[in-house]
XYZ file of C-alpha atoms in Angstrom:
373
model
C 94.992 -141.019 166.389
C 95.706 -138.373 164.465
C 97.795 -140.614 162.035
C 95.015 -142.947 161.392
C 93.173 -140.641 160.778
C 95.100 -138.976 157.804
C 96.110 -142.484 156.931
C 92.435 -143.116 156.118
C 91.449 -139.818 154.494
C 94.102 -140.335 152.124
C 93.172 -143.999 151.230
C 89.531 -142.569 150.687
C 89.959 -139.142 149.855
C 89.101 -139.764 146.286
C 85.680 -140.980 147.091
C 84.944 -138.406 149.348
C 85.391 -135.866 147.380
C 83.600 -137.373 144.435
C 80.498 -137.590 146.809
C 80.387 -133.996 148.069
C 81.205 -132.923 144.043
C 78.120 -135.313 143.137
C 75.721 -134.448 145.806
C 76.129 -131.281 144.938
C 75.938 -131.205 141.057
C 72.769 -132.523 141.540
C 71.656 -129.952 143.814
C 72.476 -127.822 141.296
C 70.871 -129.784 137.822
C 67.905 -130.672 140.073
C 66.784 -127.141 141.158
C 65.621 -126.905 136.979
C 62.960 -128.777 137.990
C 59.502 -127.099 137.503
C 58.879 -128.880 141.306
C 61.566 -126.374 142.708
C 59.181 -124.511 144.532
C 59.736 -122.664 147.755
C 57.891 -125.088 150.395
C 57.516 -128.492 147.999
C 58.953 -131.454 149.844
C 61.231 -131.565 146.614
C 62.689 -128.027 146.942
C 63.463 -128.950 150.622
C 65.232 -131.876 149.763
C 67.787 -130.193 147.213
C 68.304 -127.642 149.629
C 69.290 -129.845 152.160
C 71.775 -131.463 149.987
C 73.059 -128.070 148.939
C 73.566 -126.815 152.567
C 74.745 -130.263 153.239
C 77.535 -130.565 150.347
C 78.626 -126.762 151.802
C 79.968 -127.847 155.091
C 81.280 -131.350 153.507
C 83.412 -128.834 151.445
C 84.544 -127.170 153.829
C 84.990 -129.990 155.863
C 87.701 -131.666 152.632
C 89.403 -128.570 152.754
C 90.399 -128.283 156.242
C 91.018 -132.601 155.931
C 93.431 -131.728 152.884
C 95.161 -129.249 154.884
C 95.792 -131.401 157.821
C 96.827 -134.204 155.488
C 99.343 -130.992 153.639
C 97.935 -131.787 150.374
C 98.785 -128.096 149.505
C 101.656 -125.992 148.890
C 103.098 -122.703 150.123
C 102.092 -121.153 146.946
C 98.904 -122.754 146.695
C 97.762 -121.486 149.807
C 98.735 -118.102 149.084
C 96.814 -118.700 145.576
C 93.803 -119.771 147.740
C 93.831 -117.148 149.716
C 94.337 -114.330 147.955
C 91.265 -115.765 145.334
C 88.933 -116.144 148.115
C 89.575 -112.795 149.682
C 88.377 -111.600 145.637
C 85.681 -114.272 145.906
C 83.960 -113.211 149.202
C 84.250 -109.511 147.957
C 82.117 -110.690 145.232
C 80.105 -112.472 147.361
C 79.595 -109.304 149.208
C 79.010 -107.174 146.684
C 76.931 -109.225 144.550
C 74.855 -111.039 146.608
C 75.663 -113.789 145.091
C 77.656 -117.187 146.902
C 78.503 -119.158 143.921
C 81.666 -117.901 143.170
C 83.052 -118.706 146.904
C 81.409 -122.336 146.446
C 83.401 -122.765 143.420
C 86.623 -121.556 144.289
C 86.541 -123.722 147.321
C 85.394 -126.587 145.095
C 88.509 -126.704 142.655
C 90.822 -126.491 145.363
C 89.037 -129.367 147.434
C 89.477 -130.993 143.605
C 93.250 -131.007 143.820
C 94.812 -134.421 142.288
C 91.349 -136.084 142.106
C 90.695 -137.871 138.730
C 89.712 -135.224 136.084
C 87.990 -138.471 133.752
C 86.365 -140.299 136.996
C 84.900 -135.696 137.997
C 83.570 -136.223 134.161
C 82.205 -139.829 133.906
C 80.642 -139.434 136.823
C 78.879 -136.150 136.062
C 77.824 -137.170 132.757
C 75.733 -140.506 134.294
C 74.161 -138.307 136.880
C 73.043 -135.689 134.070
C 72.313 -138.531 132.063
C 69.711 -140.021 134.868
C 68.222 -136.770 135.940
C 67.559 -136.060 132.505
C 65.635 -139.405 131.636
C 63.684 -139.552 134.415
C 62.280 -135.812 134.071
C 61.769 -136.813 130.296
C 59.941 -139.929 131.199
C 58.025 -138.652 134.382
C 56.890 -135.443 131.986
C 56.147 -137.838 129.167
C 53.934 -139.679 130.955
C 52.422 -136.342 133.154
C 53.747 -137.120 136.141
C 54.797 -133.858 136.424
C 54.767 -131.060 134.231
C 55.964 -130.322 130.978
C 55.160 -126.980 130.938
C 54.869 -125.403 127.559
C 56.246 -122.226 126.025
C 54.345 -120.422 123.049
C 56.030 -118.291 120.913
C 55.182 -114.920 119.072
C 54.796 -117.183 116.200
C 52.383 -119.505 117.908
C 55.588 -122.170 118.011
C 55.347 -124.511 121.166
C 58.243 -125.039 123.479
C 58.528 -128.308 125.697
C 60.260 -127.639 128.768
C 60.346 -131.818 129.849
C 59.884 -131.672 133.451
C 62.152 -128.387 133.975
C 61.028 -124.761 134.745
C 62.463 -123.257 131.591
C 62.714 -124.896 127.773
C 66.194 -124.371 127.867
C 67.310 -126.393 130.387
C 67.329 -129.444 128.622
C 68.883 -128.331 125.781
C 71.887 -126.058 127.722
C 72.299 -129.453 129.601
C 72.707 -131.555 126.544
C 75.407 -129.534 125.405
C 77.656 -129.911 128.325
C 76.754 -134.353 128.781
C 77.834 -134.515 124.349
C 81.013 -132.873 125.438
C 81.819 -135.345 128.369
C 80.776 -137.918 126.778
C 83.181 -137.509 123.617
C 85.942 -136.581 126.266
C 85.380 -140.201 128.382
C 84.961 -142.152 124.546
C 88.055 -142.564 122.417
C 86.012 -143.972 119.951
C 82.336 -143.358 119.114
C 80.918 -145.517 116.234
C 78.751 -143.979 113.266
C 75.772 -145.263 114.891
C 76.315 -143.745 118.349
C 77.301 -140.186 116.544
C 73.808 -140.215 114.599
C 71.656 -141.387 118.010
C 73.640 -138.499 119.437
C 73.085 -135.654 116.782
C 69.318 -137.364 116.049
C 68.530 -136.296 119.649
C 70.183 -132.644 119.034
C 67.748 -132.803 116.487
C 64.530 -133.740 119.088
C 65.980 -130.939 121.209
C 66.002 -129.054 118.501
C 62.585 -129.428 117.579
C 60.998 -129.166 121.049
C 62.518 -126.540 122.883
C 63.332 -124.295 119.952
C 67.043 -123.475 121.424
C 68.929 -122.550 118.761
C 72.632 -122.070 119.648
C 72.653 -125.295 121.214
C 71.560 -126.861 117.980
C 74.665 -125.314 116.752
C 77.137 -125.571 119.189
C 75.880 -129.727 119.621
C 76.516 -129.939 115.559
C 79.458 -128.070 115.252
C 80.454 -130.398 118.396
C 79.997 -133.489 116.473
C 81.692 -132.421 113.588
C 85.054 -131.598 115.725
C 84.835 -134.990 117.490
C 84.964 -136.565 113.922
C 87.981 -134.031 112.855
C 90.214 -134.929 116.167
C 89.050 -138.634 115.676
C 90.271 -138.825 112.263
C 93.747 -137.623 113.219
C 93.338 -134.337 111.075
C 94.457 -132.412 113.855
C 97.359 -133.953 115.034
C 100.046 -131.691 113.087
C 100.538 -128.727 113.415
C 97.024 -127.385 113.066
C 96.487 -129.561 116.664
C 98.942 -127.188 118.404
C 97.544 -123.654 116.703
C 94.032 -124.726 118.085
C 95.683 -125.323 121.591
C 97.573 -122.104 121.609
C 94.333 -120.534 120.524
C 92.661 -122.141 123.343
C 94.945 -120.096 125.999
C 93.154 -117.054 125.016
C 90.001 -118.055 124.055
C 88.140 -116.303 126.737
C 89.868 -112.476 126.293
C 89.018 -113.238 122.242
C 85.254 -114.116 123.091
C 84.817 -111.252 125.619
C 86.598 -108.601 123.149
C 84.456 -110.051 119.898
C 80.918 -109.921 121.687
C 82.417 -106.326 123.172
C 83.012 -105.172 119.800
C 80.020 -106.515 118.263
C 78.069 -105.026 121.110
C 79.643 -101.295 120.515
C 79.174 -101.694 116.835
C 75.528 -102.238 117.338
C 75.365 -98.817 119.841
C 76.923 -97.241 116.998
C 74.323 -97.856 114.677
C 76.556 -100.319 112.265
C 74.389 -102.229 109.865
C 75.680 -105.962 110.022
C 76.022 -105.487 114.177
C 71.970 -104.728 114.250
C 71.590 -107.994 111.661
C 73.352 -110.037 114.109
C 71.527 -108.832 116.771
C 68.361 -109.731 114.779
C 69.870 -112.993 114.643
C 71.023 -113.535 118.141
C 67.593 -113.090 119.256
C 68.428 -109.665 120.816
C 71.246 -110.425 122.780
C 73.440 -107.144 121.375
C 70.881 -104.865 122.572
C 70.155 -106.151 125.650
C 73.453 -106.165 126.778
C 73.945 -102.740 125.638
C 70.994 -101.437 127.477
C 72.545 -103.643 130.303
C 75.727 -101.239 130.169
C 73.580 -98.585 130.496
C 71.334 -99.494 133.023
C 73.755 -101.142 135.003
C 77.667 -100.159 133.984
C 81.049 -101.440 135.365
C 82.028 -101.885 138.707
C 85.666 -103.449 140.129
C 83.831 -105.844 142.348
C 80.251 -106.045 141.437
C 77.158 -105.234 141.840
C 73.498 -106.998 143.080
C 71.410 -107.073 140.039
C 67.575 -108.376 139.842
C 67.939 -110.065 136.730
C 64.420 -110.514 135.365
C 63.096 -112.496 131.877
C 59.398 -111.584 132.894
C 57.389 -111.442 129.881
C 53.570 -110.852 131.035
C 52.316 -108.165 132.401
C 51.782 -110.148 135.899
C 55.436 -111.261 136.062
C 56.720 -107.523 134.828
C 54.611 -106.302 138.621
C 56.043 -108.402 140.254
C 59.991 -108.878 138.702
C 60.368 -105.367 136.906
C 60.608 -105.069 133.134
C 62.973 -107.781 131.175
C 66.709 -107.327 132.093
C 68.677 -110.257 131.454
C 71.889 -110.247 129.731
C 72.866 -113.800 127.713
C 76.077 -113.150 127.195
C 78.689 -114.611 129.895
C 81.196 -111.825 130.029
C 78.818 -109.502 129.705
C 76.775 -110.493 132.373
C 79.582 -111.186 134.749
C 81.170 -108.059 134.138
C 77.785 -106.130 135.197
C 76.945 -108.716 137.802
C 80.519 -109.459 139.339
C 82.954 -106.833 138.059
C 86.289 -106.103 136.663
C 88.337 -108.201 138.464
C 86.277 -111.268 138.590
C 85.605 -111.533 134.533
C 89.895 -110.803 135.003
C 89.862 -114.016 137.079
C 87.656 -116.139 134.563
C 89.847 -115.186 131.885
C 92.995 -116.527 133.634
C 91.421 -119.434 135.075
C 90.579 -120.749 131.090
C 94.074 -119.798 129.886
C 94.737 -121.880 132.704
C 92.749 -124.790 131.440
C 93.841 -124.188 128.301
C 97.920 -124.415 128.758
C 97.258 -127.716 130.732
C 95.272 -129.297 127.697
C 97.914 -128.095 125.550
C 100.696 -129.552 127.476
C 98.650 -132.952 128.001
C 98.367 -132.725 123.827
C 94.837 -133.372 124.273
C 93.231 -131.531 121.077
C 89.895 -132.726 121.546
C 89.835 -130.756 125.117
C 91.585 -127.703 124.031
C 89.087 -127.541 121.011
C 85.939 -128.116 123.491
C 87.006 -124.978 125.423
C 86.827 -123.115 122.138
C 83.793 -124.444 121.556
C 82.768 -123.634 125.301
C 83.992 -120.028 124.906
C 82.326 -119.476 121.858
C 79.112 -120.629 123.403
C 79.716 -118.285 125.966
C 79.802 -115.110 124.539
C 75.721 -115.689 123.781
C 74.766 -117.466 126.924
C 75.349 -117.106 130.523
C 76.554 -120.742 131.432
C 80.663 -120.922 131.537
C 80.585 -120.481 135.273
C 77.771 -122.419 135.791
C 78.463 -125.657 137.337
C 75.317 -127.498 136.591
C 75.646 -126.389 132.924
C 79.747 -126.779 132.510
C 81.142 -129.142 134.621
């Protein structure tokens, strides 16, 4: 009985997991919504499929180690990562880190390309139809005025941002899954950058989503595959200790009083001085710490969420939020990613977690499932 049954996990396991992962990535994309609200039928549904996915997680894990898809050492690695994860969880309040964890490992010889094609179509569809169903006000599009009287569309999500910090991560695996994308298909894809661009007013991802486009064209056109190829892989492997120690010394320089570090925070909308007053307010601990992270802006949501708190930057944040030892963990995990790409000699990947790092050290998505798959 028990035979069979491994038998047939193993035959299927694939498929299984790729449910669970897609159930709950859209758990995770869908709770954007501006009808995630505590009590809506909607909000009910995601959570069900969120508390759902949980136990099917846990469920592949225990299959996989009754079907000894694991090692010795992996094991050990397991453990000892979720013994760090559920003190984070602890100490932060926070379970995402534990759901993750648990996640990669239930990922274990799964198809990296089918994880990414079929995270891109479901981003793909949840963005159209919140597009569509806001375009036509079926449900909101709430809008966003700026100081300068500017008006941000937020298409069907809760904050303008979403969209755009979703396109970012559906260009990148979409250029991973195409070998070759035609001229037209590069200028539909940087035209809507451009729409993005236009209606939510987010800024880096204009950047990041052009400077995106312009690498897929460089690894296309073979001008990486020399030499320069294997520099950008090796720099890759520490991409996320050079991100976190840049933005860290950026950040000081701008406590300090230097002149270009309080230009750049001018430009970054900020970001250096928030952070700073986020080492201050908050500072360093080994494992963690809660924090109410708040982005109220009127005077009703200041009563009711405290004055504005939130730090952009990933490190940052994650060092204040989850500690020492987890932003240590992050940083190993994309050196990780990094020496695999290199050894694979894929250039375009080990260049889109540059580009992925770099985006990080002004916003708070590398960890973020629904925004980095």
């Amino acid at each position: 009985m028990i035979e069979n049954v491994k038998t047939r996990y193993i035959k299927y396991r694939e498929s299984i997991f790729l449910a669970v992962f897609i159930a709950y990535y859209i758990s995770l994309v869908g709770n954007g919504s501006i009808l995630y609200v505590e009590g809506h039928p909607y909000y009910m549904v995601l959570e069900f499929i969120r508390d759902i996915s949980y136990l099917m997680m846990a469920g592949v894990f225990c299959l996989n180690l009754l079907c000894s898809i694991y090692s010795k050492k992996e094991l050990l690695i397991f453990a000892a990562g979720a013994v760090l994860m559920a003190a984070v969880t602890v100490t932060a309040a926070y379970i995402v880190p534990c759901v993750l964890w648990l996640l990669m490992f239930c990922a274990k010889n799964i198809s990296f390309r089918k994880i990414i094609k079929y995270a891109a179509i479901t981003c793909s569809v949840i963005m159209i139809i919140f597009f569509v169903l806001s375009l036509f006000g079926i449900i909101e599009d709430a809008l966003f005025e700026r100081w300068d009287g500017s008006i941000r569309h937020s298409w069907g999500f809760y904050f303008p941002t979403n969209a755009a910090n979703l396109y970012l991560p559906l260009l990148l695996m979409y250029m991973l899954l195409r070998k070759k994308i035609n001229p037209v298909e590069l200028a539909a894809l940087f035209v809507i950058n451009c729409f993005i661009y236009e209606t939510t007013d987010t800024k880096s991802i204009m950047f990041f989503c052009t400077v995106a486009i312009l690498i897929y064209i460089i690894c296309r056109l073979g001008w990486l595959d020399n030499i320069l190829g294997k520099a950008a892989g090796m720099v890759s492997v520490i991409a996320a200790p050079l991100g976190f120690g840049a933005y860290y010394y950026c950040q000081k320089a701008y406590t300090e009083g230097n002149e270009l570090a309080l230009k750049l925070n001018a430009l970054l909308s900020s970001r250096l001085k928030l952070s700073a007053a986020g080492m201050e307010a908050f500072g360093i601990h080994i494992l963690g710490q809660k924090i109410a992270w708040s982005t109220a802006e009127t005077a009703e949501e200041v009563a009711e969420l405290g004055p504005y708190n939130y730090v952009d930057s990933s490190f940052m944040q994650y060092l204040y939020n989850f500690g020492v030892f987890y932003l240590i963990y992050v940083f190993i995990l994309y050196a990780w990613f990094g020496i695999k790409a290199l050894r694979h000699n894929n250039t375009m990947l080990t260049l889109i977690f540059i580009l992925l790092i770099g985006h990080a050290m002004f916003d708070p998505q590398l960890m973020w499932l629904d925004f980095n798959p």
